[in-house]
Every structure is written in structure tokens, then in C-alpha cells.
XYZ file of C-alpha atoms in Angstrom:
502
model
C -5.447 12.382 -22.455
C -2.381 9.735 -23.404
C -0.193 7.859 -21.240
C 3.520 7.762 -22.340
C 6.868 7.047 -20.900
C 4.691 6.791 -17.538
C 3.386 9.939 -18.086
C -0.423 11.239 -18.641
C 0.109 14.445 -21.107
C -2.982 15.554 -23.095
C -3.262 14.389 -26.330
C -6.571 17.084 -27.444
C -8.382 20.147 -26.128
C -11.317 22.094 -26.631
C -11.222 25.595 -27.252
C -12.078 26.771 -23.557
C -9.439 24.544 -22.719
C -7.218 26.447 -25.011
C -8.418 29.966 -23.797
C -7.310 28.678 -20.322
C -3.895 28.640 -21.564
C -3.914 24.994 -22.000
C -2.229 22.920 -25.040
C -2.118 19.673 -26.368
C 1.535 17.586 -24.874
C 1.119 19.336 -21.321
C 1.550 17.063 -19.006
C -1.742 16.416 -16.969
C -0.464 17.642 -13.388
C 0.584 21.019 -14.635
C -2.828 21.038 -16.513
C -5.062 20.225 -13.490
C -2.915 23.389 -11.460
C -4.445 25.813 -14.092
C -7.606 23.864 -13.539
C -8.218 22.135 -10.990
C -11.993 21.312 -12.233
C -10.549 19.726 -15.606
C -12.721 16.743 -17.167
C -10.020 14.742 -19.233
C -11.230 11.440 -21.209
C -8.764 8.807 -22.659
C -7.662 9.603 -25.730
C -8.645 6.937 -28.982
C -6.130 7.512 -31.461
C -8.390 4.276 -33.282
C -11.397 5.895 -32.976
C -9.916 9.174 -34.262
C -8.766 7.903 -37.312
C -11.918 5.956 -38.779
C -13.907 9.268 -37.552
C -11.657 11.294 -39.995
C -11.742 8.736 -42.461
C -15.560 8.842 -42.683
C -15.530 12.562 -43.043
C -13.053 11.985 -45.899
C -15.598 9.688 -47.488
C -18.405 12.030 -46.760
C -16.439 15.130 -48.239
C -16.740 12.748 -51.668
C -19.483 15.032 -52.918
C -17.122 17.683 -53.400
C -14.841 15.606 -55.923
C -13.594 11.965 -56.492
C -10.232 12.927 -55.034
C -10.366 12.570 -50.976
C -8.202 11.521 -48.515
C -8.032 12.097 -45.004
C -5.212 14.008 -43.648
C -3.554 11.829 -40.797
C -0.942 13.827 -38.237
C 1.219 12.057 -35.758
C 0.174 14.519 -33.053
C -3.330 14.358 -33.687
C -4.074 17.930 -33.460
C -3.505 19.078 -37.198
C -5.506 16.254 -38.663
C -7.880 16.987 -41.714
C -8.979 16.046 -44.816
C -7.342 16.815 -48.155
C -9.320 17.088 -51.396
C -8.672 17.698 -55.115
C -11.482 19.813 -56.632
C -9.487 20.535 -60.064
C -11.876 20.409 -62.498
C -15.201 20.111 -59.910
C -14.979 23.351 -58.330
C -17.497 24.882 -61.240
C -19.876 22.321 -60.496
C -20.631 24.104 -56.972
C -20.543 27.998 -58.637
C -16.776 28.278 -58.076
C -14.141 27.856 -55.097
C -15.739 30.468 -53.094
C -19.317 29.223 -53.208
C -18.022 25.458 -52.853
C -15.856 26.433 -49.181
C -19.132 28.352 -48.250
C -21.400 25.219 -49.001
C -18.549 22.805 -47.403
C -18.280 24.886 -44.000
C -22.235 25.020 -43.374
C -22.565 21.455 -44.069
C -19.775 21.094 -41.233
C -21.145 23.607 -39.054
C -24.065 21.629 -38.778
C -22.936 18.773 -37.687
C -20.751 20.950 -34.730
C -17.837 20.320 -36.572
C -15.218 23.056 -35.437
C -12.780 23.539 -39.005
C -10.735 26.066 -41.033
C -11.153 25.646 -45.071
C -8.373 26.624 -47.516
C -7.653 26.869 -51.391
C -4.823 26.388 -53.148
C -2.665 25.665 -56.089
C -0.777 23.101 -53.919
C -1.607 20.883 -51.242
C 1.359 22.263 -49.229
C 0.156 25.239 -49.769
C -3.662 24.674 -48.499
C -2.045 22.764 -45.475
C -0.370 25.921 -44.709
C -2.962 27.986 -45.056
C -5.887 26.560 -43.379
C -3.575 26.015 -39.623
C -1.954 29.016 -39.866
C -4.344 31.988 -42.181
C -7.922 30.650 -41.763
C -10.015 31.446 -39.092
C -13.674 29.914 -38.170
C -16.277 31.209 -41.231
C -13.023 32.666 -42.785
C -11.721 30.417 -45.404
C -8.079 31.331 -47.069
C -8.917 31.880 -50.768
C -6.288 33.283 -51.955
C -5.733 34.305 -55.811
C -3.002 32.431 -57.932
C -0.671 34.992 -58.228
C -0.721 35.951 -54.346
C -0.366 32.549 -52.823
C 3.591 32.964 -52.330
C 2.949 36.329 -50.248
C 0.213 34.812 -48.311
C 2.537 32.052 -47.336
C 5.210 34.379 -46.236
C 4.243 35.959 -43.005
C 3.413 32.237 -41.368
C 5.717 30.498 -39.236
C 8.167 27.803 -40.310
C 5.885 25.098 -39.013
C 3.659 25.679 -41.620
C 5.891 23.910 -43.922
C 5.078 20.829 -42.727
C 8.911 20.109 -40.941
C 9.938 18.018 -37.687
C 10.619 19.737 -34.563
C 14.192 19.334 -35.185
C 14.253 21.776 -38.532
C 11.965 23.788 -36.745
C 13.580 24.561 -33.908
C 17.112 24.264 -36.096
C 15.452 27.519 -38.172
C 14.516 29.562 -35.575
C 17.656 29.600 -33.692
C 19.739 31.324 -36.427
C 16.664 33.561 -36.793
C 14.127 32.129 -39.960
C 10.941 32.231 -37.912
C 8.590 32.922 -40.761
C 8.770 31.174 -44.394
C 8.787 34.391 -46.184
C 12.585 34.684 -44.626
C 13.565 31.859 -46.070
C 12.422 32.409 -49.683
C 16.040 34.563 -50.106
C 18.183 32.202 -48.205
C 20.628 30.263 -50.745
C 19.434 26.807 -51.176
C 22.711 24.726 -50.720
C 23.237 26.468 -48.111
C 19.924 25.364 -46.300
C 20.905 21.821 -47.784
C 23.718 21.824 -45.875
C 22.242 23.069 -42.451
C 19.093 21.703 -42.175
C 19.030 19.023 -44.642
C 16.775 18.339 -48.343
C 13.502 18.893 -46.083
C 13.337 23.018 -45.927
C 13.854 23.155 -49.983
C 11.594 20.099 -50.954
C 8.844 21.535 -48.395
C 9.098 24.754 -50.596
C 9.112 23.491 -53.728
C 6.073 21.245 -53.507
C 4.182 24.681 -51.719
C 5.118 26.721 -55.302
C 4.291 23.637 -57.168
C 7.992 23.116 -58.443
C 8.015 19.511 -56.704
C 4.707 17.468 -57.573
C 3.164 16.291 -54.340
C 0.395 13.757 -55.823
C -2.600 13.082 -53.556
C -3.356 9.589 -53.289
C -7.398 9.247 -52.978
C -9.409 7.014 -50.549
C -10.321 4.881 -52.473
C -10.371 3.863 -55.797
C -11.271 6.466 -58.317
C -14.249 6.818 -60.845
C -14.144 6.938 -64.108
C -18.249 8.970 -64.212
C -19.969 9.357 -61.915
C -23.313 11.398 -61.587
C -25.032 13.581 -58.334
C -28.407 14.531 -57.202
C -28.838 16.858 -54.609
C -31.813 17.672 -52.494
C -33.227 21.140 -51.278
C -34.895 19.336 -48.376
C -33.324 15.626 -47.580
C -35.487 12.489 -48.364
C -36.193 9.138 -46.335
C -38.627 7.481 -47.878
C -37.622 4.805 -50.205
C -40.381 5.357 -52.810
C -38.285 9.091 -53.098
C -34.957 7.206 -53.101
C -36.490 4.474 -55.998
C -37.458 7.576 -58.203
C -33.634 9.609 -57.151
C -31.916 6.373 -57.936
C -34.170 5.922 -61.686
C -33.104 9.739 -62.290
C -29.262 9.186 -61.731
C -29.497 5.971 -64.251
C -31.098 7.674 -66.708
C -28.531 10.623 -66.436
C -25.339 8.114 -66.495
C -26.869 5.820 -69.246
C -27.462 8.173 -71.637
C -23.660 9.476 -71.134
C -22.487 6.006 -71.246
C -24.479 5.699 -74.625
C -23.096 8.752 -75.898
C -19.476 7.072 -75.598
C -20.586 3.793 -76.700
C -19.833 2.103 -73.140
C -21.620 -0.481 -70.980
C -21.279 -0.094 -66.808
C -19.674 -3.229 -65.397
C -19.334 -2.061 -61.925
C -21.322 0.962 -60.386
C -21.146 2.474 -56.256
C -24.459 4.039 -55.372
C -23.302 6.555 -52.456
C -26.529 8.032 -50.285
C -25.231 10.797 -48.228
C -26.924 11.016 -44.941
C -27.306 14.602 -42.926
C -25.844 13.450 -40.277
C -22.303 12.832 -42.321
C -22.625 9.042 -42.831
C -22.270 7.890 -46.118
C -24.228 4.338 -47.187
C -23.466 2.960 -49.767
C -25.285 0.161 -52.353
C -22.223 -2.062 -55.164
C -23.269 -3.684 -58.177
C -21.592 -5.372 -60.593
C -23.020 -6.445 -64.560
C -22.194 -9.859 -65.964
C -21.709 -8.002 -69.197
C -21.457 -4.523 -69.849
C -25.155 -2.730 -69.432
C -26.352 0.729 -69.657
C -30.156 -0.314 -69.657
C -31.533 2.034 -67.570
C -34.286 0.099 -66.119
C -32.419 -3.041 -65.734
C -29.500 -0.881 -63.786
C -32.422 1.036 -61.794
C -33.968 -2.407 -60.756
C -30.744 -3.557 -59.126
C -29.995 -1.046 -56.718
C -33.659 -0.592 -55.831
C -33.907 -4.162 -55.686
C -31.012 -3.779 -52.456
C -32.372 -0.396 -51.278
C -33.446 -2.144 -47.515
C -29.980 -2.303 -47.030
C -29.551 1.652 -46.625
C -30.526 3.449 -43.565
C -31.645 6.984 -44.955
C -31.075 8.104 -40.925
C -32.918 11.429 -40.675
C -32.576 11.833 -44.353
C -30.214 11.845 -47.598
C -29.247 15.187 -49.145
C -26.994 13.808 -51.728
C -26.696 11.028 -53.772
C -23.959 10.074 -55.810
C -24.130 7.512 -58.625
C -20.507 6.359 -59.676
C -18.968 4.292 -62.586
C -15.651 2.333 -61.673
C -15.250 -0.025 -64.719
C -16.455 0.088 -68.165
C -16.911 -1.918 -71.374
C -17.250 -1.024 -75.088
C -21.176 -1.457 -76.296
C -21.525 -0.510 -79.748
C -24.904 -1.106 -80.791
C -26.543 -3.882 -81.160
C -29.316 -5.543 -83.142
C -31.949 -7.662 -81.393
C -32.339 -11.209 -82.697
C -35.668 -11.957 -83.850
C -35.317 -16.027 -83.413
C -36.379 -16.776 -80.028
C -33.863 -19.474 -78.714
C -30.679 -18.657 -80.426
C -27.240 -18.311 -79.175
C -27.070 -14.751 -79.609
C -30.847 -14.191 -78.050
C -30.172 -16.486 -75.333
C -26.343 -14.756 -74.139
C -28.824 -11.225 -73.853
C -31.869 -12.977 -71.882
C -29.726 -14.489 -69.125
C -27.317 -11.513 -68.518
C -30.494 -9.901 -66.534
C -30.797 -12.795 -64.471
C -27.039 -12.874 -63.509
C -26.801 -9.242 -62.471
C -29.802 -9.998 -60.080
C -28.442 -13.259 -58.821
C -25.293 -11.065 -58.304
C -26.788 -8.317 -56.769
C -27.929 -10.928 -53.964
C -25.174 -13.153 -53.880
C -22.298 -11.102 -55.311
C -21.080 -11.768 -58.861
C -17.715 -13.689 -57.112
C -20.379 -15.937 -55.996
C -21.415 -17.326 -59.592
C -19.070 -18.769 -62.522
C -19.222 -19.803 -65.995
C -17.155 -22.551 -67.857
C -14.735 -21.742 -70.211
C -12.931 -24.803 -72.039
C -9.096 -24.721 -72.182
C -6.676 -26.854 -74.598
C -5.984 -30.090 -72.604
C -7.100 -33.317 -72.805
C -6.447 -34.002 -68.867
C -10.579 -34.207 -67.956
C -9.763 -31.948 -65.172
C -8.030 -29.679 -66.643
C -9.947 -29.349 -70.010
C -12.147 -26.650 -68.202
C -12.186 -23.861 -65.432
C -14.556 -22.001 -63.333
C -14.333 -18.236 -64.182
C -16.481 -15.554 -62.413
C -19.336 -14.156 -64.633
C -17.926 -10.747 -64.433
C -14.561 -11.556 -65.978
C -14.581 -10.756 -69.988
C -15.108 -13.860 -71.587
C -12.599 -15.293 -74.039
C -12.733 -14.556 -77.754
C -11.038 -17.647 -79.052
C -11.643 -20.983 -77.711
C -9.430 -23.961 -77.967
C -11.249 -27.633 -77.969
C -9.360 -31.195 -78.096
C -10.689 -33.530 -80.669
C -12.352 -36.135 -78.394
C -9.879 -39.347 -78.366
C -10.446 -43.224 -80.081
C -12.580 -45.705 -77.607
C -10.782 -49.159 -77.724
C -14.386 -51.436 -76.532
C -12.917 -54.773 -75.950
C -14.522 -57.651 -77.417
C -17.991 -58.698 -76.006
C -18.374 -55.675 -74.178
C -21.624 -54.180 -75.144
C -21.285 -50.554 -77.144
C -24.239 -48.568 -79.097
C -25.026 -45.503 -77.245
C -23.039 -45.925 -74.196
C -20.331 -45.991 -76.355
C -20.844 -42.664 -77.951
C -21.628 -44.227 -81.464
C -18.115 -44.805 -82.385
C -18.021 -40.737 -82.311
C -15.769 -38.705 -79.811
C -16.183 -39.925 -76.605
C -18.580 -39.269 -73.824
C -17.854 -37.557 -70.899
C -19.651 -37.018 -67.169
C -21.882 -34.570 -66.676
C -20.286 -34.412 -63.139
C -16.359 -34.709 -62.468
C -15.306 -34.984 -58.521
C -12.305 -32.883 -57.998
C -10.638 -34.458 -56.935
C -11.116 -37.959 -58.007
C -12.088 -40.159 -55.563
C -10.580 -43.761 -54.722
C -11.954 -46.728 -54.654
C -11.131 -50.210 -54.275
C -11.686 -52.353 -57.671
C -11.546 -56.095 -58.583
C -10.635 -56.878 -62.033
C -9.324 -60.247 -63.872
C -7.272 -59.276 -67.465
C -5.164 -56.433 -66.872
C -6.782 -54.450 -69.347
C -10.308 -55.762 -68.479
C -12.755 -53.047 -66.388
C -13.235 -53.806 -62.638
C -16.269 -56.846 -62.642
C -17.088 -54.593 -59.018
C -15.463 -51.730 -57.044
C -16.622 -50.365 -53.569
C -17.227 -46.693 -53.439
C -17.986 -44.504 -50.283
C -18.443 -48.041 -48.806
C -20.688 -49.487 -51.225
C -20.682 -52.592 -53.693
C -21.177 -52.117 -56.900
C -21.265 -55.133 -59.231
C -20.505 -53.971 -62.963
C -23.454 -54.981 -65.244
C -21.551 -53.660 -68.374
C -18.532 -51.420 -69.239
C -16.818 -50.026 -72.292
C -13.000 -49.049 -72.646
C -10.308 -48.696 -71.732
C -9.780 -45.307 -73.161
C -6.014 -43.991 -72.507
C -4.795 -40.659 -71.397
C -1.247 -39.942 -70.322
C 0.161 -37.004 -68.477
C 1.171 -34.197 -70.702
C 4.497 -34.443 -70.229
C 5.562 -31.087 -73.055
C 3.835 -28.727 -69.727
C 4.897 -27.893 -66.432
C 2.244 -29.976 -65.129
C 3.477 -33.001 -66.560
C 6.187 -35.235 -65.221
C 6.425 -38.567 -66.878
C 5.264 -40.893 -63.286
C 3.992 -44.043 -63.966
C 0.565 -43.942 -62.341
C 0.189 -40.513 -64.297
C -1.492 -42.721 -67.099
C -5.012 -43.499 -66.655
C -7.067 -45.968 -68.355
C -10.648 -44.862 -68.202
C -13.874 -46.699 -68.190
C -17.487 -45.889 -68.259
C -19.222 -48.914 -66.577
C -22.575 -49.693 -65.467
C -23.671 -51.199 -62.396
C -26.589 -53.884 -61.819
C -29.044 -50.934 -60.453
C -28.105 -48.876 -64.070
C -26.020 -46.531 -61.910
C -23.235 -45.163 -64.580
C -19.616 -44.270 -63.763
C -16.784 -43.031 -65.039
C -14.032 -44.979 -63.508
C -9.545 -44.972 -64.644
C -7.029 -47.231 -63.219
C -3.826 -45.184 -62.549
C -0.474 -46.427 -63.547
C -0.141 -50.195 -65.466
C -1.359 -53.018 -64.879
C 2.006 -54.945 -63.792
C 3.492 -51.488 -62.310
C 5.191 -51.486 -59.170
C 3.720 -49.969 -56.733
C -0.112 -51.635 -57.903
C -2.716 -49.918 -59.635
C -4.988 -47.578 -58.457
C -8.161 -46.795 -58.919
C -10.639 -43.866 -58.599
C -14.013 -42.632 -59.611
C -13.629 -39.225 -61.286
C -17.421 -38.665 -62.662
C -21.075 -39.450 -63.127
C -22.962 -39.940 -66.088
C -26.591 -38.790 -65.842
């Protein structure tokens, strides 16, 4: 039942409802005087649509291509699905509608199956030809006179063009299939031929999936449904060996895989992972969805699991190093350890730095998630000339008169403090950070870096130049300290704190 315009109309019934002589948009006073014993609930148009969207997911086994079939009246809702190219997997179209309705039937869900060349055509068929445990299948070449004895409404129009046709007489589509078409166009409008055209196929009518589509994916089916999750560990090391050994075959790594466990009861759970580099290791895959598997609920038991791919890599093949520590051995040992960390935390969760061509400290480097490809060409700054002023101890702290060194900690961003200093191009003899003293002990610099004014970035402001320090307080405490804008600038000087040395 639905309230509108101050009236209670009824928005659903049940087929005893419907024998009564009852129908969905009677009004609920001229439904309760056929029956005065009615039990009417408030309708959940909310509720109906994530119901219909999970039996969209669930119908996933059958092929990649779902979607659930949404009417504004509620009463013609269903699911459409795309099983070009899947239909064989299942022994053909008859034995896959056949294995769709009992999987339905026993979970009490009343429904009427079609197949067709067309969605428009299947839409048709399964309101207005198919009948409880009698799908429409009809062949190629007689879809067109299976359509034509059905009323207009099976087209798919408003109630306007409907009720427009049948008053100058079209009441099935079959009539129409003679009528001229600008003539139509004129009457009624571009909807009567562009509903026909897309049932023939002349108009493409592209279905537009649930969610985002595979590119492999692998199933496992059951002939009696499993719970326990040593069963699902050994399922889920099948599927990986099945999809690796396809993956090698087309010399591709997995980046991101969906694990789908299909539950009797038409629930569909469902275990992400994502590879810091492309993988198709079957035991290291394996590992991390079991390593997540006490986040499923098997229910009373999976029937089906479904193991898909949704991004891939190149992976030509590689040759083990044999020198333990190296670049190339170490890039391979700590890949494992990221997918795991990301299979806990979520690979968005962990970054990697990647260097990029500036010489602004805080812009010389970015975070970029793991599972982003990593750049093949790098661009590094020569490190800039350290002016030490005279008397102003050197040697290491320094960097040995070699590029200069940098924190292995930058605050971003930099943080202020308040400095004392005597020659304007003299370090601060103390500063007081996060209200603290610090008297310098020693200090080396100043080491100048303007704005880059040739970028967007840049603008040419006077405290954009920084003079930078490293200093040393009397505990041995090291910082990396600039003065922003010059020394007899107006406004003054500031100064911050932008890193620690270790």
C-alpha cells in the first residue's frame, strides 16, 4: 500500500490478491469492498530496490553483465542479464533458464524467465509470453512473430502512447509492424518506432552492468553447498590455481581480484584484494583471501564461488636474483609483505615515495599509493652549494662539502617559530619551538632557495625565499630551520622549522 495525493492505492499484490480481482493502483476502499478481510502493509519502494539489486548481484553467476531492472510502478521490476558468450558454459540457453528458475524457486521467488536477441525483446516476452516453469525461448528467426500477438504495452511505452494506440485500434504490436513509420512519428511521437527498432535489434539498446566489469574471472560450483572454511581455503586455492595459470598463459599479473561466495540463501559475500605489483603466484594470491576468510558468513552454505580479475599488468618472465640484498631481490621480497599489509589495511592505506623535479624541499617528493604503477623515469635536482659562514663548525654536519643534507623528517607544513639572531645572515643563536628554548650550540648555512617562479606555483613574493639552516642545540637536538623573506624586508622575517635530522 502507498499514500498519494491523500490517497491510499495499492502499490503490490499477491497472486490470491490478484485472483480476487484485485490490481496494483486500486485505491484501498474499493479494495477492502471486494475484501473486506484484506491484510495491506506499507509499501518500501527503498527496501524494494536494494532487494532487487541484490538479486541482480546474485544472478552474477550467470554472466558478468547484470543489472537490475527498475520500473516506476514497481510491479514489472526484474533483472536484466547479458549471457552472450556464457550461455554454453551452463549446457545452452535452455539448460541455463532451467538452472536459473530452480535456484529462484527455492528461495520462493515467484518469476517468469525469457531469451532473446534483444533486451526489448526479453522484456516483452517474459510479462507478456512466459508463464511460471514456462520460460519464452524462442528461436532467432521466430522472435518477431512471437512478439506480435502481445499487447502494445509490451513495448515498453507511457500510458499516453498506449492508450493513444488503442483508440485508433493497434492493440497488439504485430498491428503495428505494417503501419507507415512517419506516419506513427507524427501521431504518437519517435517512441512507437524507436521501441521497435531496439526489439528487432535495428536500434542498439546497450545494457549498462552493476557494477564494474571483469576482465577473467573463474567459477566453482558445488553439488552440495559448503560452510566450513577449511572447504572454502581448499575452493579458494583451486580457483587461484585455475586463474593463475590463465594469467600466465597471457603473460599478465592480477592487480586487483573480487572473491564472490554465493550463499543459498541468495546473498552474495564478497572478499577485495588488491597487489602492490602485478602477481599471479598462486600461493601468495591464495594466502590473501584466506588470510580475510572470517570476514564471510558462509550462512547455511556457499554453492558458488566466483573468482574475478578487474585489473591487470604485463609479467613477462622473470629471472630470480641470486644476490641476496640487491635492488632487484629486495623490490620482489617486500611486494608479499605489502599485499598482506593491504589486505588488512587496504592498499589506499600505504604509500611509497616517488621524487619529482623541484628543488622546493616540499615539493621534491610525493606520497603515491603502492598500487599505482610506479614511474619509469625519475627526475633528481643536483643538491645545491652550502655557503658555512666563517667560524661556524662544518665536517660531517656539513655534508663534506658534497650535496647537501636533508631531514629525515619534513613537517608539512612547516612550523613557526620565534628566532633571535644578530647579523642578518647569521643563524638564530636560539628559537622557541612548541614553547620550548632552544639555545643553538652550532649551525651551518645559510643555504638559499627561492620560489620557482618559471611554474604556476611560483609567484615572485618576497618571503618566498628561504634561507635554510641546519643548527644544533645545547642537548645535540638537530634542526632544520629557514628564515622566510630578507633580512631588512618589510614586513620582518619569519621563521619556521621545516625538519629533523636523526
Amino acid at each position: 500500500m502507498i499514500a498519494t495525493g491523500g490517497r491510499r492505492l495499492l502499490a503490490a499484490i499477491n497472486p490470491a490478491a490478484a485472483a480476487a480481482g484485485l490490481a496494483p493502483g486500486m485505491p484501498l476502499a474499493d479494495a477492502l469492498s471486494f475484501l473486506p478481510g484484506l491484510v495491506t502493509a506499507p509499501a518500501d519502494p527503498a527496501a524494494d530496490s536494494a532487494a532487487l539489486t541484490r538479486l541482480a548481484e546474485w544472478c552474477g553467476r550467470y554472466s558478468p553483465w547484470t543489472a537490475p531492472d527498475l520500473q516506476t510502478g514497481g510491479d514489472d521490476n526484474g533483472v536484466k542479464i547479458e549471457i552472450t558468450g556464457s550461455s554454453h558454459l551452463w549446457g545452452g540457453e535452455t539448460a541455463l533458464a532451467a538452472d536459473l528458475a530452480r535456484r529462484l524457486a527455492l528461495q520462493g521467488i515467484a518469476h517468469r524467465i525469457a531469451i532473446a536477441g534483444t533486451l526489448g525483446a526479453a522484456w516483452a516476452l517474459a510479462r507478456y509470453a512466459a508463464a511460471d516453469a514456462q520460460p519464452a525461448l524462442p528461436a532467432p528467426q521466430d522472435e518477431r512473430a512471437a512478439l506480435a500477438p502481445l499487447p502494445v504495452e509490451a513495448l515498453r511505452l507511457d500510458p499516453l502512447t498506449v492508450q493513444g494506440l488503442r483508440r485508433v485500434g493497434l492493440r497488439q504490436v504485430g498491428e503495428i509492424y505494417p503501419m507507415p513509420r512517419d506516419a506513427l512519428a507524427r501521431r504518437f511521437g519517435d517512441s512507437v518506432a524507436s521501441r521497435l527498432d531496439q526489439a528487432f535489434g535495428d536500434l542498439p539498446e546497450p545494457l549498462s552492468p552493476l557494477g564494474e566489469t571483469p576482465s577473467r574471472r573463474v567459477r566453482l560450483s558445488f553439488a552440495e553447498p559448503i560452510a566450513d572454511p577449511a572447504d572454502l581455503a581448499r575452493a579458494i586455492a583451486r580457483l587461484v590455481e585455475d586463474l593463475t595459470t590463465r594469467l600466465a598463459r597471457e603473460g599478465v599479473g592480477a592487480r586487483r581480484l573480487d572473491l564472490g561466495f554465493h550463499r543459498i540463501d541468495g546473498r552474495v559475500e564478497h572478499i577485495r584484494i588488491g597487489t602492490a605489483r602485478p602477481s599471479r603466484d598462486p600461493r601468495h594470491l591464495a594466502g590473501l583471501f584466506t588470510a580475510k576468510l572470517d570476514t564471510v558468513d558462509p550462512g547455511l552454505g556457499i554453492e558458488d564461488m566466483i573468482l574475478a580479475v578487474f585489473a591487470v599488468e604485463k609479467l613477462p618472465p622473470e629471472q630470480a636474483e641470486f644476490v641476496a640484498g640487491s635492488p632487484e631481490a629486495a623490490a620482489h621480497d617486500i611486494a608479499p609483505l605489502l599485499d598482506r599489509l593491504g589486505a588488512h589495511l587496504g592498499l589506499d592505506a600505504i604509500s611509497r615515495i616517488e621524487p619529482r623535479q623541484s628543488h622546493i624541499p616540499e615539493r621534491a617528493s610525493i606520497c603515491v599509493p603502492v598500487e599505482e604503477k610506479q614511474s619509469s623515469k625519475l627526475s633528481v635536482i643536483p643538491g645545491r652549494r652550502v655557503a658555512a659562514n666563517p667560524g661556524m663548525t662544518s665536517g660531517e654536519f656539513a655534508g663534506n662539502g658534497r650535496k647537501p643534507l636533508r631531514p629525515v623528517r619534513l613537517f608539512r607544513p612547516p612550523e613557526p617559530v620565534e628566532a633571535s639572531w644578530l647579523v642578518p645572515d647569521n643563524p638564530p643563536i636560539q628559537f622557541t619551538w612548541r614553547r620550548r628554548l632552544h639555545r643553538v650550540a652550532r649551525a651551518d648555512g645559510p643555504e638559499r632557495i627561492a620560489e620557482e617562479w618559471w611554474t604556476e606555483e611560483g609567484f615572485g613574493e618576497a618571503d618566498a625565499i628561504r634561507d635554510y639552516y641546519r643548527v644544533e642545540d645545547s642537548e645535540g637536538r638537530r634542526f632544520w630551520l629557514f628564515r622566510a623573506g630578507l633580512a631588512h624586508s618589510d614586513p620582518p622575517p619569519r621563521w619556521f622549522v621545516h625538519g629533523l635530522f636523526a
